Tab-separated table of C-alpha atoms in Angstrom:
chain	number	residue	atom	x	y	z
Q	7	UNK	CA	10.814	-12.906	-5.704
Q	8	UNK	CA	10.473	-10.125	-8.575
Q	9	UNK	CA	7.580	-8.466	-6.525
Q	10	UNK	CA	10.142	-7.801	-3.516
Q	11	UNK	CA	13.001	-6.996	-5.930
Q	12	UNK	CA	10.604	-4.670	-7.962
Q	13	UNK	CA	9.622	-2.686	-4.359
Q	14	UNK	CA	11.617	0.500	-2.763
Q	15	UNK	CA	9.484	1.297	-0.713
Q	16	UNK	CA	8.656	4.513	-1.203
Q	17	UNK	CA	6.994	5.803	2.100
Q	18	UNK	CA	9.887	3.846	4.176
Q	19	UNK	CA	7.011	1.890	6.101
Q	20	UNK	CA	8.259	-0.983	8.765
Q	21	UNK	CA	9.114	-4.045	6.805
Q	22	UNK	CA	7.266	-6.546	9.601
Q	23	UNK	CA	4.006	-3.776	8.763
Q	24	UNK	CA	3.958	-4.080	4.970
Q	25	UNK	CA	4.498	-7.871	5.483
Q	26	UNK	CA	1.209	-8.238	7.727
Q	27	UNK	CA	-0.653	-6.078	5.496
Q	28	UNK	CA	-0.470	-8.869	3.254
Q	29	UNK	CA	-2.479	-11.236	5.801
Q	30	UNK	CA	-6.058	-11.342	6.624
Q	31	UNK	CA	-6.094	-13.006	10.086
Q	32	UNK	CA	-9.333	-15.686	11.613
Q	33	UNK	CA	-10.335	-16.500	7.934
Q	34	UNK	CA	-9.307	-18.959	4.993
Q	35	UNK	CA	-10.985	-17.485	1.750
Q	36	UNK	CA	-10.922	-19.024	-1.599
Q	37	UNK	CA	-10.727	-17.002	-4.773
Q	38	UNK	CA	-13.638	-17.652	-5.698
Q	39	UNK	CA	-15.879	-16.659	-2.454
Q	40	UNK	CA	-14.164	-13.177	-2.743
Q	41	UNK	CA	-16.132	-10.212	-3.935
Q	42	UNK	CA	-15.425	-6.264	-3.874
Q	43	UNK	CA	-15.263	-5.456	-0.634
Q	44	UNK	CA	-12.725	-4.191	2.358
Q	45	UNK	CA	-11.210	-6.609	4.843
Q	46	UNK	CA	-8.948	-5.549	7.744
Q	47	UNK	CA	-5.277	-7.006	7.756
Q	48	UNK	CA	-2.455	-7.743	10.175
Q	49	UNK	CA	-0.926	-4.587	9.887
Q	50	UNK	CA	-1.784	-1.362	12.022
Q	51	UNK	CA	-1.625	2.290	11.468
Q	52	UNK	CA	1.325	3.326	12.670
Q	53	UNK	CA	1.289	4.369	16.363
Q	54	UNK	CA	-2.052	2.636	16.892
Q	55	UNK	CA	-3.803	-0.705	17.600
Q	56	UNK	CA	-6.248	-0.225	14.589
Q	57	UNK	CA	-5.731	-2.848	11.773
Q	58	UNK	CA	-5.186	-1.481	8.271
Q	59	UNK	CA	-7.951	-2.479	5.739
Q	60	UNK	CA	-7.051	-4.072	2.056
Q	61	UNK	CA	-9.404	-3.271	-0.654
Q	62	UNK	CA	-10.448	-6.616	-2.731
Q	63	UNK	CA	-11.622	-6.027	-6.422
Q	64	UNK	CA	-13.120	-8.768	-8.338
Q	65	UNK	CA	-14.691	-7.168	-11.526
Q	66	UNK	CA	-11.431	-7.742	-13.652
Q	67	UNK	CA	-9.099	-10.902	-11.719
Q	68	UNK	CA	-8.272	-10.049	-8.438
Q	69	UNK	CA	-6.677	-7.115	-7.677
Q	70	UNK	CA	-5.921	-5.895	-3.991
Q	71	UNK	CA	-5.583	-2.046	-3.328
Q	72	UNK	CA	-5.880	-1.029	-6.720
Q	73	UNK	CA	-1.631	-2.091	-7.348
Q	74	UNK	CA	-1.386	-6.033	-6.530
Q	75	UNK	CA	-3.029	-8.828	-9.083
Q	76	UNK	CA	-3.488	-12.171	-7.480
Q	77	UNK	CA	-1.143	-14.688	-9.761
Q	78	UNK	CA	-1.626	-17.745	-8.369
Q	79	UNK	CA	-4.673	-18.659	-6.240
Q	80	UNK	CA	-6.082	-20.719	-4.011
Q	81	UNK	CA	-3.007	-22.463	-2.382
Q	82	UNK	CA	-4.610	-24.544	0.537
Q	83	UNK	CA	-2.108	-25.233	3.629
Q	84	UNK	CA	-3.319	-26.451	6.573
Q	85	UNK	CA	-3.622	-23.558	8.758
Q	86	UNK	CA	-4.944	-21.300	6.000
Q	87	UNK	CA	-5.078	-20.632	1.860
Q	88	UNK	CA	-2.261	-18.635	0.250
Q	89	UNK	CA	-2.769	-16.096	-3.224
Q	90	UNK	CA	0.443	-15.509	-4.732
Q	91	UNK	CA	0.246	-11.379	-5.863
Q	92	UNK	CA	2.676	-9.841	-8.286
Q	93	UNK	CA	3.525	-7.011	-6.127
Q	94	UNK	CA	4.165	-5.686	-2.584
Q	95	UNK	CA	1.155	-4.161	-1.080
Q	96	UNK	CA	2.322	-1.373	0.636
Q	97	UNK	CA	0.972	0.280	3.635
Q	98	UNK	CA	-2.456	2.195	2.126
Q	99	UNK	CA	-3.772	5.593	1.957
Q	100	UNK	CA	-7.202	7.294	1.474
Q	101	UNK	CA	-5.996	8.267	-2.010
Q	102	UNK	CA	-4.618	4.243	-2.455
Q	103	UNK	CA	-8.576	3.314	-1.357
Q	104	UNK	CA	-10.049	6.131	-3.405
Q	105	UNK	CA	-8.639	5.234	-6.427
Q	106	UNK	CA	-8.765	1.272	-5.978
Q	107	UNK	CA	-12.629	1.302	-5.855
Q	108	UNK	CA	-14.749	1.953	-8.207
Q	109	UNK	CA	-17.191	3.599	-6.022
Q	110	UNK	CA	-15.489	6.459	-5.795
Q	111	UNK	CA	-14.710	7.288	-9.503
Q	112	UNK	CA	-16.463	10.475	-9.579
Q	113	UNK	CA	-14.880	11.588	-6.594
Q	114	UNK	CA	-11.491	10.851	-7.746
Q	115	UNK	CA	-12.699	12.902	-11.076
Q	116	UNK	CA	-13.157	15.735	-9.250
Q	117	UNK	CA	-10.332	15.536	-6.948
Q	118	UNK	CA	-8.232	15.368	-9.727
Q	119	UNK	CA	-9.632	18.091	-11.759
Q	120	UNK	CA	-6.341	20.550	-13.347
Q	121	UNK	CA	-8.470	23.804	-12.373
Q	122	UNK	CA	-8.582	22.863	-8.358
Q	123	UNK	CA	-6.335	25.079	-6.689
Q	124	UNK	CA	-5.912	22.633	-4.061
Q	125	UNK	CA	-3.418	19.888	-4.643
Q	126	UNK	CA	-5.879	17.183	-2.821
Q	127	UNK	CA	-4.138	14.149	-3.831
Q	128	UNK	CA	-0.916	15.228	-2.675
Q	129	UNK	CA	-2.480	16.191	0.588
Q	130	UNK	CA	-4.588	13.325	0.747
Q	131	UNK	CA	-1.178	11.195	-0.281
Q	132	UNK	CA	0.799	12.774	2.798
Q	133	UNK	CA	1.576	10.134	5.703
Q	134	UNK	CA	3.216	13.529	7.255
Q	135	UNK	CA	2.420	13.654	10.941
Q	136	UNK	CA	1.613	17.658	11.247
Q	137	UNK	CA	-1.204	16.716	8.431
Q	138	UNK	CA	-1.933	12.811	8.520
Q	139	UNK	CA	-3.858	10.840	9.579
Q	140	UNK	CA	-7.070	11.895	7.806
Q	141	UNK	CA	-10.684	10.927	8.186
Q	142	UNK	CA	-12.392	11.017	4.829
Q	143	UNK	CA	-16.705	11.239	4.418
Q	144	UNK	CA	-15.829	10.058	0.773
Q	145	UNK	CA	-19.307	10.398	-1.289
Q	146	UNK	CA	-20.409	7.785	-3.472
Q	147	UNK	CA	-20.625	8.076	-7.533
Q	148	UNK	CA	-24.241	8.691	-7.500
Q	149	UNK	CA	-23.604	11.581	-4.564
Q	150	UNK	CA	-21.076	13.003	-6.088
Q	151	UNK	CA	-22.770	12.819	-9.646
Q	152	UNK	CA	-25.498	14.611	-8.218
Q	153	UNK	CA	-23.588	17.455	-6.560
Q	154	UNK	CA	-21.319	17.838	-9.643
Q	155	UNK	CA	-25.375	18.285	-11.955
Q	156	UNK	CA	-26.317	20.619	-8.932
Q	157	UNK	CA	-23.221	22.918	-9.621
Q	158	UNK	CA	-23.349	22.727	-13.146
Q	159	UNK	CA	-19.568	22.765	-12.403
Q	160	UNK	CA	-18.381	22.795	-16.378
Q	161	UNK	CA	-20.615	26.015	-17.070
Q	162	UNK	CA	-20.033	27.941	-13.872
Q	163	UNK	CA	-16.258	28.528	-13.969
Q	164	UNK	CA	-14.535	30.084	-10.988
Q	165	UNK	CA	-17.599	29.993	-8.761
Q	166	UNK	CA	-18.252	26.544	-9.405
Q	167	UNK	CA	-14.557	25.556	-9.077
Q	168	UNK	CA	-14.353	27.363	-5.602
Q	169	UNK	CA	-17.488	25.956	-4.393
Q	170	UNK	CA	-16.134	22.206	-5.482
Q	171	UNK	CA	-13.087	22.717	-3.301
Q	172	UNK	CA	-14.941	24.073	-0.681
Q	173	UNK	CA	-17.442	21.272	-0.282
Q	174	UNK	CA	-14.397	18.504	-1.213
Q	175	UNK	CA	-12.486	20.210	2.445
Q	176	UNK	CA	-15.677	19.798	4.140
Q	177	UNK	CA	-15.232	16.093	3.580
Q	178	UNK	CA	-11.841	15.669	5.245
Q	179	UNK	CA	-10.840	15.744	9.106
Q	180	UNK	CA	-7.020	16.186	9.105
Q	181	UNK	CA	-5.330	15.255	12.044
Q	182	UNK	CA	-8.006	12.559	13.217
Q	183	UNK	CA	-8.447	9.080	12.524
Q	184	UNK	CA	-11.835	8.718	13.493
Q	185	UNK	CA	-13.605	5.168	13.437
Q	186	UNK	CA	-17.036	4.774	13.134
């Protein structure tokens, strides 16, 4: 109840789709079987039939999409398992996944640098149909760390910032939701 009372639906998403984002269809998984991973939910990308993903992080507790923690786990029903959560899990953006998944900590650090002239976080958080959806080819920590080391971002100033911005832009396709 407190989770719903606190939720203000900032992106004005459909309530049915938000509720569907809390359901993983076709499986009953107990908390001790969960691991850091992505699963498909019953929610769909608006205007498509593509199911949205949910990121599960088990590093400390069970956290979903970086915003909701399992408060009561493993409530067994005749047709599934319930895990009560402390916050409504809104429909995720690519930024939500980048922030929630520790695999992309180096990428997040690069995207949020104060010296960047492009506000990547605002752009990639957008649900504006003139920009979104996005397909992001997100470098992992190891891949992005190697690039930053090669660029010597701290030592090259404006040249490194321009190269970093251009590199980040080559990893994003705007207006397309390209599945593998």
